[in-house]
Structure formats: C-alpha cells, structure tokens
Short mmCIF file of C-alpha atoms and ligand atoms in Angstrom, two decimals:
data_model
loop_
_atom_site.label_atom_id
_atom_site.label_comp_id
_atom_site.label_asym_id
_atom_site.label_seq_id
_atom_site.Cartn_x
_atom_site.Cartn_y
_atom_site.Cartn_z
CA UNK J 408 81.34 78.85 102.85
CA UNK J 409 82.79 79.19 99.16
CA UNK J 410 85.26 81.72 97.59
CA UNK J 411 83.59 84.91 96.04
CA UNK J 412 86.25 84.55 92.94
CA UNK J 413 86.10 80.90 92.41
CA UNK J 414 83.70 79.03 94.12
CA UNK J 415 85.80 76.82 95.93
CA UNK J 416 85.86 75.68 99.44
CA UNK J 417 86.61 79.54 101.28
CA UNK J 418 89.53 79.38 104.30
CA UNK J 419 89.09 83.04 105.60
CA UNK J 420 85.77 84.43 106.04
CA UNK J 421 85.55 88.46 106.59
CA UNK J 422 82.22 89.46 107.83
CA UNK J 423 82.51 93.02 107.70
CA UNK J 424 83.12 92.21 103.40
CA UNK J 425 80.78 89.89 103.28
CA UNK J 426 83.12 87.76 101.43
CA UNK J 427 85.12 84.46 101.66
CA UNK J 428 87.87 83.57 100.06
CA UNK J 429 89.68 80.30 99.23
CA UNK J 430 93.69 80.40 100.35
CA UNK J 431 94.74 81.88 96.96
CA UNK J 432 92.94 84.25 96.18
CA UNK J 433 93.12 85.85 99.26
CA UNK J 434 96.53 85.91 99.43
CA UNK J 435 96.22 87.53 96.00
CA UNK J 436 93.35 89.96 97.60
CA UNK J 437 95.57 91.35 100.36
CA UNK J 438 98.32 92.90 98.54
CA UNK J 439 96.07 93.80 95.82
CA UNK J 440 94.22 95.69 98.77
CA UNK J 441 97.62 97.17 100.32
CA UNK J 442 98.20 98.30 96.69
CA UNK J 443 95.21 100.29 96.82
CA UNK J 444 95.68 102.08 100.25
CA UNK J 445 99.16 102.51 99.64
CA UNK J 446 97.99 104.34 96.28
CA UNK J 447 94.56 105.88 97.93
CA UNK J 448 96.41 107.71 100.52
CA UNK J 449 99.49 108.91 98.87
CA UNK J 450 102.07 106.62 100.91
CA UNK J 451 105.04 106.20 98.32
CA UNK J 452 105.89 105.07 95.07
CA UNK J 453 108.12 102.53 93.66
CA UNK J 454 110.83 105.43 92.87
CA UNK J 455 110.82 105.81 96.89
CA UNK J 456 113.21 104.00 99.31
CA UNK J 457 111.08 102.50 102.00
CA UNK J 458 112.20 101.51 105.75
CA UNK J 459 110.12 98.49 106.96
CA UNK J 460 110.50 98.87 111.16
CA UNK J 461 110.11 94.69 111.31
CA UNK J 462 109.81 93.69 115.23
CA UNK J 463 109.80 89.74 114.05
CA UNK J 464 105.66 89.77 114.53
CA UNK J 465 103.13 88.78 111.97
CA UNK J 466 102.53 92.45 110.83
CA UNK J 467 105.17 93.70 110.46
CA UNK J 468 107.04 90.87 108.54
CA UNK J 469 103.78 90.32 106.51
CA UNK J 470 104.16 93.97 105.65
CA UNK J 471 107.73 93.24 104.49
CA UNK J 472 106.36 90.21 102.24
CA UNK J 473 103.55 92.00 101.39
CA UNK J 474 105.87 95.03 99.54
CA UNK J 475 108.60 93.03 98.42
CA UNK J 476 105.96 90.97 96.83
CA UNK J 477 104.38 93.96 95.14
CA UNK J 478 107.75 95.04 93.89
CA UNK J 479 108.44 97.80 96.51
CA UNK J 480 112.23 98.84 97.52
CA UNK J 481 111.64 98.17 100.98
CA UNK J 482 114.36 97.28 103.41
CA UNK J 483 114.33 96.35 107.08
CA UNK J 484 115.06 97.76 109.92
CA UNK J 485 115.54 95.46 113.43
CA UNK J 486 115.68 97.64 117.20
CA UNK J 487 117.11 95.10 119.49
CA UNK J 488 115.66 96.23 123.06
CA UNK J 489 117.31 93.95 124.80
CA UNK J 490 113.40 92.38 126.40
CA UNK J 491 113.90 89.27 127.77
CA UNK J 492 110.38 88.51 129.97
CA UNK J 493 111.63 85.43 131.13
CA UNK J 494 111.19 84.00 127.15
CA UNK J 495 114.15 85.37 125.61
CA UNK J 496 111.53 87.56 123.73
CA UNK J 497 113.97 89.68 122.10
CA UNK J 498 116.24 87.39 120.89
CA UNK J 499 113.78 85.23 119.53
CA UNK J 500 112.18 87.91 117.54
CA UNK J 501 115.46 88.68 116.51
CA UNK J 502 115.90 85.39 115.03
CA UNK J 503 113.17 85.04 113.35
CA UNK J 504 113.47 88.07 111.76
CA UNK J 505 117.12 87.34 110.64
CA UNK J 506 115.46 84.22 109.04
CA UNK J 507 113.04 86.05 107.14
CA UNK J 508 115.76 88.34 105.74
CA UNK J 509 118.00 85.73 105.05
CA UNK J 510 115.76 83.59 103.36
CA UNK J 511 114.07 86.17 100.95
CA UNK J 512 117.73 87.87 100.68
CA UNK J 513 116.34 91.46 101.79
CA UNK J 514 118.46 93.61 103.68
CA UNK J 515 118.29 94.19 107.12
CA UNK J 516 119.70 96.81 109.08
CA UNK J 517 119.94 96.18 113.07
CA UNK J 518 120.65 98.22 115.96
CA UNK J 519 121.07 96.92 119.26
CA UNK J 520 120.15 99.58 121.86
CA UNK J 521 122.43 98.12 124.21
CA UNK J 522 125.31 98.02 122.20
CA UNK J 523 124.12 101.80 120.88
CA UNK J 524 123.38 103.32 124.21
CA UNK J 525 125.03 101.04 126.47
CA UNK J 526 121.65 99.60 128.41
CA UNK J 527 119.04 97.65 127.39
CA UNK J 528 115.61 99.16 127.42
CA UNK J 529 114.31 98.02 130.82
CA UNK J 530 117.41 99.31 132.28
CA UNK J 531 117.52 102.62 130.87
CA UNK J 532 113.74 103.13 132.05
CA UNK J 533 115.03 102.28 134.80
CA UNK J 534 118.17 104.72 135.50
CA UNK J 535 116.16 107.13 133.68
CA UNK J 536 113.27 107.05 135.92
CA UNK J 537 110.55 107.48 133.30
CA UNK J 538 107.42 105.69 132.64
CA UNK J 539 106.42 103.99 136.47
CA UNK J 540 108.01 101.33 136.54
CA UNK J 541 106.87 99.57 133.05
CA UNK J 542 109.64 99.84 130.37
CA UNK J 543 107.18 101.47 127.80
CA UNK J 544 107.45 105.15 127.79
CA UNK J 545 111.49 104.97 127.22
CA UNK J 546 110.77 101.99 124.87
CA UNK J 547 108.47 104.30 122.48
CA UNK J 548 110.55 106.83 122.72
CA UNK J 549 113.74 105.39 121.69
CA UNK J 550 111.86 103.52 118.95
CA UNK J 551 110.84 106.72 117.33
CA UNK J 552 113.93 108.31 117.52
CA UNK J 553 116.24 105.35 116.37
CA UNK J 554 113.75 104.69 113.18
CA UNK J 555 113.59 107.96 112.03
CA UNK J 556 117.38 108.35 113.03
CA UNK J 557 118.21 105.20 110.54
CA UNK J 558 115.72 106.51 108.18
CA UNK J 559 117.42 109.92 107.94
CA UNK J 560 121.20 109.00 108.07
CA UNK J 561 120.72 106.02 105.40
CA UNK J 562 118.45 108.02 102.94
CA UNK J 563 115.11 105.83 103.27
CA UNK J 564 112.41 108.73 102.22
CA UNK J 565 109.86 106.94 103.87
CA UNK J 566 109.53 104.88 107.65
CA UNK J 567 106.42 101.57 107.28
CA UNK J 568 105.17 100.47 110.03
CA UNK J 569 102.65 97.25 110.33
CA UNK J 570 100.20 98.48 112.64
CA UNK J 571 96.70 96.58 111.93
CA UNK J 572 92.92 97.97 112.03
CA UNK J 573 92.71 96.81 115.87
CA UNK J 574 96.02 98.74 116.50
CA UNK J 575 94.53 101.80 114.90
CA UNK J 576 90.89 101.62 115.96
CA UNK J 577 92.72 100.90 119.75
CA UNK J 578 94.56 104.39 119.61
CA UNK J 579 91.46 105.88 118.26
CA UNK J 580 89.47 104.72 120.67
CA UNK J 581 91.92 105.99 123.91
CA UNK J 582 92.20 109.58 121.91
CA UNK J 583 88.42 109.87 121.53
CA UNK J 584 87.72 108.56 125.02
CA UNK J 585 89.95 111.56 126.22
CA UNK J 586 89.38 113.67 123.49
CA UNK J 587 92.95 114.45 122.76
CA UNK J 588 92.91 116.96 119.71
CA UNK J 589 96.46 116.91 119.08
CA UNK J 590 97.16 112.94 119.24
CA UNK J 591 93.59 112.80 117.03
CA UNK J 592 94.84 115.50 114.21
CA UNK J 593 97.97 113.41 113.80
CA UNK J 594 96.79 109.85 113.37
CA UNK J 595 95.93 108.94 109.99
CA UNK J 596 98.07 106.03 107.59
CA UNK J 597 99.92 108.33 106.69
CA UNK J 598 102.23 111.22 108.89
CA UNK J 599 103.66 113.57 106.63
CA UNK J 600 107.97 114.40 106.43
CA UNK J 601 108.80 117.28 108.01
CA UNK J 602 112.32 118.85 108.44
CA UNK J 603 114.13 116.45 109.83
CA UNK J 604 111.41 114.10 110.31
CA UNK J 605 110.95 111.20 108.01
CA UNK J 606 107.30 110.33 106.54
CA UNK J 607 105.80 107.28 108.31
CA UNK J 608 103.29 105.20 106.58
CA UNK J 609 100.85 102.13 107.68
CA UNK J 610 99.96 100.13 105.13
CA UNK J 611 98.11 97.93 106.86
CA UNK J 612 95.78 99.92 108.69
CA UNK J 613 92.62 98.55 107.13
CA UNK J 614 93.03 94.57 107.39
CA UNK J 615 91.90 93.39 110.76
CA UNK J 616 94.44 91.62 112.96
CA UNK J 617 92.71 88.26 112.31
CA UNK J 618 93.36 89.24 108.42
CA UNK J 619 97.12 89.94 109.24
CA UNK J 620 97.67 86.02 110.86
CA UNK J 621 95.71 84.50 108.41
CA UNK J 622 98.45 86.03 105.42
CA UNK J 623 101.11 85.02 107.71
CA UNK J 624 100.18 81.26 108.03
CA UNK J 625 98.95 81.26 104.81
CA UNK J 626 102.77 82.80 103.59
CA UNK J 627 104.78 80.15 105.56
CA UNK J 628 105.81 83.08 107.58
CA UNK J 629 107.25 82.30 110.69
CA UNK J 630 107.32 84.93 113.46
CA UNK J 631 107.23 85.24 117.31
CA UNK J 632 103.32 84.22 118.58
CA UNK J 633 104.74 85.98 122.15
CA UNK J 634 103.17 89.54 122.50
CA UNK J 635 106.09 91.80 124.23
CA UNK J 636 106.02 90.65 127.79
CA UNK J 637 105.31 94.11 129.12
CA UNK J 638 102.20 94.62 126.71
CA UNK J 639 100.14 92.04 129.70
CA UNK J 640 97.70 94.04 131.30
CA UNK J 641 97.87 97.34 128.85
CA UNK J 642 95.42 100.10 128.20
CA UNK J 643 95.90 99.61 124.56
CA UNK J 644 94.90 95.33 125.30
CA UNK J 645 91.79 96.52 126.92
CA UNK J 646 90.65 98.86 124.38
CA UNK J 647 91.21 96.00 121.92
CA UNK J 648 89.32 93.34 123.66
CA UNK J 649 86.25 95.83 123.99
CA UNK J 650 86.52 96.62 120.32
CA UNK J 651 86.38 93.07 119.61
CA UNK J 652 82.84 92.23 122.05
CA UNK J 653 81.29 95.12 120.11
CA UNK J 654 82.74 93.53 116.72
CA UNK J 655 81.40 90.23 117.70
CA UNK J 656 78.07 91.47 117.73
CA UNK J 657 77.87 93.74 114.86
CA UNK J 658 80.66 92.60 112.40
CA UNK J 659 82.52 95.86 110.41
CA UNK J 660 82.03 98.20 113.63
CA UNK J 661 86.17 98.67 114.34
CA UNK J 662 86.30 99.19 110.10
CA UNK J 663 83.50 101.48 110.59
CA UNK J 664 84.76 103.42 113.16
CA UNK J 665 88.20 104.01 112.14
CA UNK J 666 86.98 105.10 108.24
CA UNK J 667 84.54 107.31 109.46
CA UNK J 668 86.87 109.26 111.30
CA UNK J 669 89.38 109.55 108.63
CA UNK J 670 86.47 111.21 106.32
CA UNK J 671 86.03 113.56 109.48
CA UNK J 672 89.22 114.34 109.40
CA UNK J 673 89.80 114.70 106.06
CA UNK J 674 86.83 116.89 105.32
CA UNK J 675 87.54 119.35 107.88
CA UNK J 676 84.28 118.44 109.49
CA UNK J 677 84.99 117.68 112.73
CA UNK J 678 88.54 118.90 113.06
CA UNK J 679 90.03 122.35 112.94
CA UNK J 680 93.05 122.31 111.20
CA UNK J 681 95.71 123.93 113.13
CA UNK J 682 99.25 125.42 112.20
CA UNK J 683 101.86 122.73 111.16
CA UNK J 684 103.66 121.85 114.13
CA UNK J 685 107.06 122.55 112.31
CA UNK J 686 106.79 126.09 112.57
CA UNK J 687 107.43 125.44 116.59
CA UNK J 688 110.49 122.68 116.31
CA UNK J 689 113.71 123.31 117.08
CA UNK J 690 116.98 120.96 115.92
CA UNK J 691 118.00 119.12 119.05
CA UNK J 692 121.46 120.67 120.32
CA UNK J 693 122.95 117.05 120.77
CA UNK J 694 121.64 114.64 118.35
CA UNK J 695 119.83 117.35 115.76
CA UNK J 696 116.01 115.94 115.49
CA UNK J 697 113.64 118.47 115.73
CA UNK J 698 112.16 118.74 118.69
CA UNK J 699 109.78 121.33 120.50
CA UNK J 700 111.49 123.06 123.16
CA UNK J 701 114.90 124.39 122.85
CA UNK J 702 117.62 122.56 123.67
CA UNK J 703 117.99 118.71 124.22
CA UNK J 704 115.12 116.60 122.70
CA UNK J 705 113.16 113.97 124.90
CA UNK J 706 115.13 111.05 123.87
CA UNK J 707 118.91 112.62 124.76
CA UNK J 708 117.04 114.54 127.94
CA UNK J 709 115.93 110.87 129.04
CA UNK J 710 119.61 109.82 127.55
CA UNK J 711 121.05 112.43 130.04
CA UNK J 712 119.11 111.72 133.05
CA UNK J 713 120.09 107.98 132.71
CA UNK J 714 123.66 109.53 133.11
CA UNK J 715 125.06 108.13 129.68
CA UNK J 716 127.21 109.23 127.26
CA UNK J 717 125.99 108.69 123.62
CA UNK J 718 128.38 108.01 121.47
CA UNK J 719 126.46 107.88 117.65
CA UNK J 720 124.65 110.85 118.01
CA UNK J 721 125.32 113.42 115.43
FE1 SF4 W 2102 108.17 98.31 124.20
FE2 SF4 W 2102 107.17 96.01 125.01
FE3 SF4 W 2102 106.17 98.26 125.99
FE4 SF4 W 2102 105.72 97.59 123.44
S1 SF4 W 2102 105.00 96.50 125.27
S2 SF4 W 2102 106.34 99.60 124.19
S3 SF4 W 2102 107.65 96.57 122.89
S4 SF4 W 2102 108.26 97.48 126.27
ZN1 ZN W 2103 89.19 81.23 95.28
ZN1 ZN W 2104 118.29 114.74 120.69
#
C-alpha cells in the first residue's frame, strides 16, 4: 500500500477514503481535516478561548495537540473522579495528562471532585443513590456541570470535547434504536451557548477511533490504554462493537451513517425543529446553571440527596 501524496510506503490505511497515507502526511492530513470541520460547522475561531475537557485518553489529548498545533488558544481542563478500578485509573490518567501539559507548557486547570465536593465519584453515586449501582449517571452529571462551571467562571467561550466517529455513531445508534427526538435534535459537533450554558464543540467527530490512536502513536503521545473501569460491559461498548462487524464488512458504513443524519438534520427533513429549550430554563437557586424545573438543578438535587454541603457553588 503507498501514500496517495507521495508514493511512499503508506502506515495508515482508511478504507472508507480509499486512501493511504505514509506517517507524515497523515499527520499533516488530520489537522488539516480538523481545520476543516472546525471551519465547516462553525465551532470557533482563533479570537475564541477554547476549554479542552482532556481525561488523559488518546482523544482527547490528541485533540489538545491537534489545536495547539493548528494555533488554537486552547487550554485544559482535568476532572479528577477519584476512579480507582483496582488500576489506579484515575491517577494514572492524571499523570499522564500532567505530562502532556508540562511538556508542551499548556495550561491546565484541575479539579478534584473529592477535594470540591468532598467524595469521590463512586461514593457520591453511592450516598446519592442514583444510577443502580454503576457510578455513571452521577459521573456524567457532575462532568457536565463542572466543565461548563470552569468554562463559565474562567471566561473560556467555548467547551471541546474529543469524542471520535465510533463515540458519535454509538450515541446515534442508541437514540435511533429508541427513537429519542429530543437526545437526536441535540447531537450534532456542535451544541450551541445558551444563557448560562457554554457552547460545546467535537472536533473530532469524523476521524474513526482507529484514526484517533494512529495520531497518537504517531505524535509520541502518551496516554492511559485503560478504558474507565466501569465502561466493561456498557450499552455504549455494545453498540460500538456492532458498528464495527457491520464496518468490517462494508468499510465507510459508521461515516455514512453519522453524515447522513447530520444532512437530515440540518435540512429539516427528517426533524421538526422545535422551540429552543432556553425559553423553559430556569437559573438553579443554589449554584445558578440553568436548569429546567424550578428550583435546585440535577447536579446540587443529587448534591443534596448525598447530604453534602457544597462549598464553591456560586
Ligand atoms: Fe464515568 Fe467511567 Fe462511567 Fe465513563 S465509564 S461515565 S468515566 S464512571
Ligand atoms: Zn506520504
Ligand atoms: Zn445547581
């Protein structure tokens, strides 16, 4: 197999292209690619401050190389959970993610949940009772509302995540297996600000998984192999692995399928656009994020059931 661009021996091969390329120039073709999506679907621009949520994984540290690289402010944001799994999964990934910082000198904001909120994630789903048992309900929640509390109180206009094509084409596939109007009218690369609300971006959504650990190696980029111990056994692993049988026989279907649906959407075609969900949010009474009912939001509801006094909240 030999590069498209310079006929040279080709390391990563993507079928649904129908193109190889040799180690350069796809490391050239990737951000040259997140350039284009970042442009295509209106994400930011280099006058914005950008948030990079980095978890000390392949995407989203590759997402922090990839911006830096294309001259993007970008800065980083670390959640400590406080996961062990028996692999000290947390603090590796916490490491490793301190590493990256250090050695590119970017700056990295963390917060520690436990220190924050005085539990770690398993132990507030615990004492909170949410979720059955598996730490992931809480863990979502508290990610969502700690990002876009960071990204509002240090003036970041917009919140990157590095969720991949699989990760995308996963969700996709659980919200059109339920047909969940709601959860489908809001996923797209790009979630616009709303009061209170920070704008949250993927740049990454089109390059495959397989794309994402090829730039990684290929970078010298060292992050944590370890999936989050409580990810074993997930919905979201399932859908994946089916994606990936059907992709194995007909290359470009998990490209396919996600693009397709974001010309549905887009068009109007397949999706009544409803009111903006703003006109229905309310500032939380505690910690001020909008939120849907009146009163407490989810987060400071789960906060109060788990009997704690939070002290940062504003
Ligand atoms: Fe959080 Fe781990 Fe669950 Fe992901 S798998 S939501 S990181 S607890
Ligand atoms: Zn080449
Ligand atoms: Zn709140």
């Amino acid at each position: 197999m030999k590069c498209k661009k310079c006929g040279e021996k080709a390391s990563v091969n993507m079928r649904q292209h129908r193109m190889a390329l040799c180690r350069e120039h796809f490391l050239e073709w990737i951000p040259d690619q997140t350039e284009r999506f970042i442009k295509k679907y209106n994400m930011f621009t280099r006058n914005e401050k950008v948030l990079v949520a980095v978890s000390g994984g392949k995407d989203s540290l590759s997402l922090w190389d990839i911006l830096v690289r294309l001259g993007y402010n970008a800065d980083g944001l670390y959640l400590g959970l406080g996961i062990d799994g028996g692999i000290g999964y947390s603090d590796e990934s916490h490491r490793l993610t301190d590493e990256f910082a250090n050695k590119n000198n970017l700056k990295l904001h963390v917060v520690d949940i436990e220190k924050e909120y005085g539990h770690s994630i398993p132990v507030l789903s615990e004492i909170s009772h949410r979720g059955h048992g598996k730490p992931c309900a809480v863990c979502g929640l508290t990610k969502r509302h700690e990002m876009n509390r960071i990204a509002r109180d240090l003036g970041y206009d917009v919140l990157a995540t590095g969720h991949n094509l699989d990760d995308e084409a996963a969700v996709l596939f659980g919200n059109t297996l339920h047909w969940e109007p709601d959860y489908l009218l809001r996923q797209g690369p790009v979630l616009p600000e709303m009061e209170g609300l920070a704008r949250k971006v993927k740049p990454l959504c089109r390059f495959y998984e397989r794309e994402m650990t090829a730039y990684a190696i290929a970078r010298g980029i060292e992050y944590i192999y370890e999936e989050c111990p409580f990810a074993e056994g997930s919905t979201q692993i399932f859908y994946k692995e089916s994606l990936n049988q059907l992709e194995n026989v007909r290359p470009g279907t998990k490209l396919t399928f996600y693009l397709r649906f974001l010309e549905a959407r887009q068009s109007g075609e397949l999706f009544v656009k409803k009111e903006p969900a703003q006109a229905h949010l309310h500032p939380c009474e505690r910690c001020g994020q909008p939120t849907s009912a009146p009163g407490f939001c989810s987060f400071c509801r789960m906060l109060e059931k788990a009997a704690l006094q939070p002290t940062e909240l504003q």
